[in-house]
PDB file of C-alpha atoms in Angstrom:
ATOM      1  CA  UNK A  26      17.660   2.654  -9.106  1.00  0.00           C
ATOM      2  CA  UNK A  27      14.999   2.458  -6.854  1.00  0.00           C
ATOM      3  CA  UNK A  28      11.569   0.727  -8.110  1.00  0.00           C
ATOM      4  CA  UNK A  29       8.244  -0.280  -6.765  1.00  0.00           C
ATOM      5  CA  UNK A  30       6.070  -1.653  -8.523  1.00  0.00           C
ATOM      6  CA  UNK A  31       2.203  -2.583  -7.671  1.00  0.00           C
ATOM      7  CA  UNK A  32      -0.314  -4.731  -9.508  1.00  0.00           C
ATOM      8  CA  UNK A  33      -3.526  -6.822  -8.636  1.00  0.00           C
ATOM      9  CA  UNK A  34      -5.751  -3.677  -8.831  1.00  0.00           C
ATOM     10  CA  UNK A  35      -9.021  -3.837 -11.336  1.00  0.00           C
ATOM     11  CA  UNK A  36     -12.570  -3.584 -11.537  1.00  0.00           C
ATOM     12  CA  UNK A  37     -14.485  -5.829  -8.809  1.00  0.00           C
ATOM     13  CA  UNK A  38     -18.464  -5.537  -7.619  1.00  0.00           C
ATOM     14  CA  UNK A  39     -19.736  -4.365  -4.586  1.00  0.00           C
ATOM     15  CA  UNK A  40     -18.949  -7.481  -1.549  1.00  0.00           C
ATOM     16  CA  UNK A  41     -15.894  -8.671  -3.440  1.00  0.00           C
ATOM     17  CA  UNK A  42     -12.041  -8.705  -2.899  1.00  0.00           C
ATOM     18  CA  UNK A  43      -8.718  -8.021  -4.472  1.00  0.00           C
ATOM     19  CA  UNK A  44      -4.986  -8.424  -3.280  1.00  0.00           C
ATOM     20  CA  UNK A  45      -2.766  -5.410  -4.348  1.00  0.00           C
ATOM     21  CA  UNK A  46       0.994  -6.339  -4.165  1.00  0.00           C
ATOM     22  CA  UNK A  47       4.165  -3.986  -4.215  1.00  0.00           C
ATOM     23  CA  UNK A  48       7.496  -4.745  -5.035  1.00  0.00           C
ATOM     24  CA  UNK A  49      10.107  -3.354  -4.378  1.00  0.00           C
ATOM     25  CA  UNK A  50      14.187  -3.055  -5.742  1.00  0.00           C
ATOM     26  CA  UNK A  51      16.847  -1.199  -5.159  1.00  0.00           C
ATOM     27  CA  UNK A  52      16.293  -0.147  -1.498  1.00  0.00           C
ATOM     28  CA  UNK A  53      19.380   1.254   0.148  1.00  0.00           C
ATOM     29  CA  UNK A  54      19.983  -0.168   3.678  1.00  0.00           C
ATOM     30  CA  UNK A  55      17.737  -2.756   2.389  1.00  0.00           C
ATOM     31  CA  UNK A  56      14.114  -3.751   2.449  1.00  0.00           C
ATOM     32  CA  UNK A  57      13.716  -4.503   6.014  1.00  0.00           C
ATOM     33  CA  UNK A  58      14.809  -1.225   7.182  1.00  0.00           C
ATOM     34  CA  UNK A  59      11.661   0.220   5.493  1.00  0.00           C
ATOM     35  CA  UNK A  60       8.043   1.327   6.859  1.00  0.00           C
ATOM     36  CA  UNK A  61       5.898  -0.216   3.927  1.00  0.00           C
ATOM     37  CA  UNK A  62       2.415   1.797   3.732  1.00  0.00           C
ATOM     38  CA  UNK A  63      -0.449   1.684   1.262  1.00  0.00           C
ATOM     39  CA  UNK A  64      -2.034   5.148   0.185  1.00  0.00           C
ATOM     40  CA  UNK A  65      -5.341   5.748  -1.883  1.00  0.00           C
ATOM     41  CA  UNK A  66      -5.904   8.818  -3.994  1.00  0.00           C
ATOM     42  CA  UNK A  67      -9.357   9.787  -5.944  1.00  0.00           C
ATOM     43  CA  UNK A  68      -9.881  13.057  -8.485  1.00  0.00           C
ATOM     44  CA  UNK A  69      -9.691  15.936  -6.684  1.00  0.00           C
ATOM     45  CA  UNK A  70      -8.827  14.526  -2.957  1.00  0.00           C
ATOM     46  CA  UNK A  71      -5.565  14.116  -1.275  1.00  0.00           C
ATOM     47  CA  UNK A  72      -3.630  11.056  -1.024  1.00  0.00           C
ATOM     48  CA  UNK A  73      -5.281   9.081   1.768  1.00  0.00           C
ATOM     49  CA  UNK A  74      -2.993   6.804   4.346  1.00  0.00           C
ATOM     50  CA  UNK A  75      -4.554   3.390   3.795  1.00  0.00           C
ATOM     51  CA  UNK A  76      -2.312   0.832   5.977  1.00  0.00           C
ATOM     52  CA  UNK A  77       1.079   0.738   7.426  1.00  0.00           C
ATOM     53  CA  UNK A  78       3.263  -2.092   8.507  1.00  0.00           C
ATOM     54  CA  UNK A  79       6.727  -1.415   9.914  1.00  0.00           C
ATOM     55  CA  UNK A  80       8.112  -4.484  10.450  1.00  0.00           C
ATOM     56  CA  UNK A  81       6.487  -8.028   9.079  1.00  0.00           C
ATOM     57  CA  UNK A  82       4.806  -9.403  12.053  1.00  0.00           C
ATOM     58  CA  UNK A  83       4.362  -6.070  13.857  1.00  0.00           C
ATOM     59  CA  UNK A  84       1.187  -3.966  14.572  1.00  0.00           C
ATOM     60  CA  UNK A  85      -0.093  -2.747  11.461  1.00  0.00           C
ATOM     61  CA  UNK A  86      -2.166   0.367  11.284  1.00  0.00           C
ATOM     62  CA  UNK A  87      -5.250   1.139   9.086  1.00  0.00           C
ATOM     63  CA  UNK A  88      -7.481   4.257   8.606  1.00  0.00           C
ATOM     64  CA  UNK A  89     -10.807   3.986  10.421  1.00  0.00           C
ATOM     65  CA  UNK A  90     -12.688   3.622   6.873  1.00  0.00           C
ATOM     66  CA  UNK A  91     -10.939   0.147   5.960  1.00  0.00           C
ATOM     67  CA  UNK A  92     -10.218  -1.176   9.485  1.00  0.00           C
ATOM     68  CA  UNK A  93     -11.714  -4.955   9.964  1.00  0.00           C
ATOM     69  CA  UNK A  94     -11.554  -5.023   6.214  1.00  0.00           C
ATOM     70  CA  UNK A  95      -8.250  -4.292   4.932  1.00  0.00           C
ATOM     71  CA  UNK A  96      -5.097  -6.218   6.192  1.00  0.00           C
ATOM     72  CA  UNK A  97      -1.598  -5.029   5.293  1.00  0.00           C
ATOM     73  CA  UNK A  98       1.456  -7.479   5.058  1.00  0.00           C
ATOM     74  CA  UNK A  99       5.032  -8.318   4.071  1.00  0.00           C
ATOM     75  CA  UNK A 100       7.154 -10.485   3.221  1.00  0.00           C
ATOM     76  CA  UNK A 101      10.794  -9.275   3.511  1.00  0.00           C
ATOM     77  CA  UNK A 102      12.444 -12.574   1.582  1.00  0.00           C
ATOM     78  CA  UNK A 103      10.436 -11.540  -1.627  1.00  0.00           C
ATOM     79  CA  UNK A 104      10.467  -7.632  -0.682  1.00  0.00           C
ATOM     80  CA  UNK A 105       6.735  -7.298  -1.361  1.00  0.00           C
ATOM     81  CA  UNK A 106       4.073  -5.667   0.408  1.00  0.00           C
ATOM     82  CA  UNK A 107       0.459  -6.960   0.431  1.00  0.00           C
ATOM     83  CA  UNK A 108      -2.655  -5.391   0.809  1.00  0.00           C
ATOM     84  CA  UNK A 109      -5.900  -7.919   0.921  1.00  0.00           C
ATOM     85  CA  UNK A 110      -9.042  -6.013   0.937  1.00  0.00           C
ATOM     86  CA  UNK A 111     -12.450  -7.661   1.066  1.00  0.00           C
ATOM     87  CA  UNK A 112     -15.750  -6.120   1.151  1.00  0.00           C
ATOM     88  CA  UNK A 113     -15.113  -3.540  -1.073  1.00  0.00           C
ATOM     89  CA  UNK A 114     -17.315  -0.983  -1.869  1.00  0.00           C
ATOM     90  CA  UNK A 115     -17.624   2.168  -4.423  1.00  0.00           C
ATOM     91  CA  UNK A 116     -15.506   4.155  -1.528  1.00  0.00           C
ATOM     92  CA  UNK A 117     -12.828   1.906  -2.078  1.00  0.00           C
ATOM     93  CA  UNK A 118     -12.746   2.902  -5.675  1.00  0.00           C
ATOM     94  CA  UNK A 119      -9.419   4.693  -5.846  1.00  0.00           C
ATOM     95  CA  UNK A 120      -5.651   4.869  -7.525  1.00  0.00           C
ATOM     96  CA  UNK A 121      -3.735   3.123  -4.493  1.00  0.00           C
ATOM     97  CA  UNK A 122       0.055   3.781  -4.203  1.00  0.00           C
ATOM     98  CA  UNK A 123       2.801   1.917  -1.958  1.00  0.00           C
ATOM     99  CA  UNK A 124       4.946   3.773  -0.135  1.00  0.00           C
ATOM    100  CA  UNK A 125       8.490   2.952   1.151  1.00  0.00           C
ATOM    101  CA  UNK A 126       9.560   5.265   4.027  1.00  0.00           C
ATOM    102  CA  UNK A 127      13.052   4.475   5.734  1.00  0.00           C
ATOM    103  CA  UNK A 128      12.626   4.052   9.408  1.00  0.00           C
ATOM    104  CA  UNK A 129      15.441   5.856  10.345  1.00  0.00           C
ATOM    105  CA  UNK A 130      16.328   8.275   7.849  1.00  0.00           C
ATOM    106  CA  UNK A 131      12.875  10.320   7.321  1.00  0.00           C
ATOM    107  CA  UNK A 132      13.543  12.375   4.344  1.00  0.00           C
ATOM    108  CA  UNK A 133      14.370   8.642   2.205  1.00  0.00           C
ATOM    109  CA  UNK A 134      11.299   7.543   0.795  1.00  0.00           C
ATOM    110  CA  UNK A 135       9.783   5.976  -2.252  1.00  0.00           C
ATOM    111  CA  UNK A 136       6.692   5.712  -4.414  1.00  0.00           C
ATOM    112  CA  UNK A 137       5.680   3.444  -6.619  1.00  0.00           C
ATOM    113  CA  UNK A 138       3.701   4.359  -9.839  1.00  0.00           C
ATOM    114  CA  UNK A 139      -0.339   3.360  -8.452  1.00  0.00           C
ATOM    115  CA  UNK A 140      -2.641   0.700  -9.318  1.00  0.00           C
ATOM    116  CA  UNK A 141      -5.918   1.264 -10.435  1.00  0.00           C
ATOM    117  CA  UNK A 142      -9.008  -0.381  -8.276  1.00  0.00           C
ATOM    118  CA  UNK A 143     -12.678   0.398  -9.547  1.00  0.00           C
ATOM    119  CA  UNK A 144     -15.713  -1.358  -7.196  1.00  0.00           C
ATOM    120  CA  UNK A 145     -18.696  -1.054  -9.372  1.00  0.00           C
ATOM    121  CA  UNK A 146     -21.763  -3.197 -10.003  1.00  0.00           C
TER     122      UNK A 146
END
């Protein structure tokens, strides 16, 4: 059975930061083989792509709004998925969601179940 499961999300003021982490069991093919990506969803609004990371150590890609803010990583030893994100502000508020997309078979993916981050002062 395939799980991921993220935490570190909260409530944080304006200027500070928070590390989300994912992990993730039960992969077939394995962890590696995986895209991991970071989405952001608020009331009313569709999921947002946040970051993506293919392989650890490759180019990661972020959406214009958290670029120079946000940095995605992995580590495949511990099959986790990081997202540090600094600066936050109220726009940031959101229920953010890892994503596990195979790299080679595109109709295999997984979602974990969302972590809640709240920027308010």
């Amino acid at each position: 059975q395939v799980q991921l499961v993220e935490s570190g999300g909260g409530l944080v003021q304006p200027g500070e930061s928070l590390r989300l982490s994912c992990v993730a069991s039960g992969l077939t093919y394995g962890y590696s083989r995986y895209k991991m990506e970071w989405y952001r969803q608020t009331p009313g609004k569709e999921r947002e792509l946040v970051a993506s990371l293919a392989v650890a150590g490759g180019s990661a890609n972020y959406a214009p709004s958290v670029k120079g803010r946000f940095a995605i990583s992995r580590d495949n030893a511990k099959n986790t998925v990081y997202l540090d994100m600094n600066n936050l502000n109220s726009d940031d508020t959101a229920v953010y969601y890892c994503k596990a997309q195979n790299r080679n078979v595109l109709s295999i993916r997984h979602w974990g179940q969302g972590t809640q981050v709240t920027v308010s002062s």
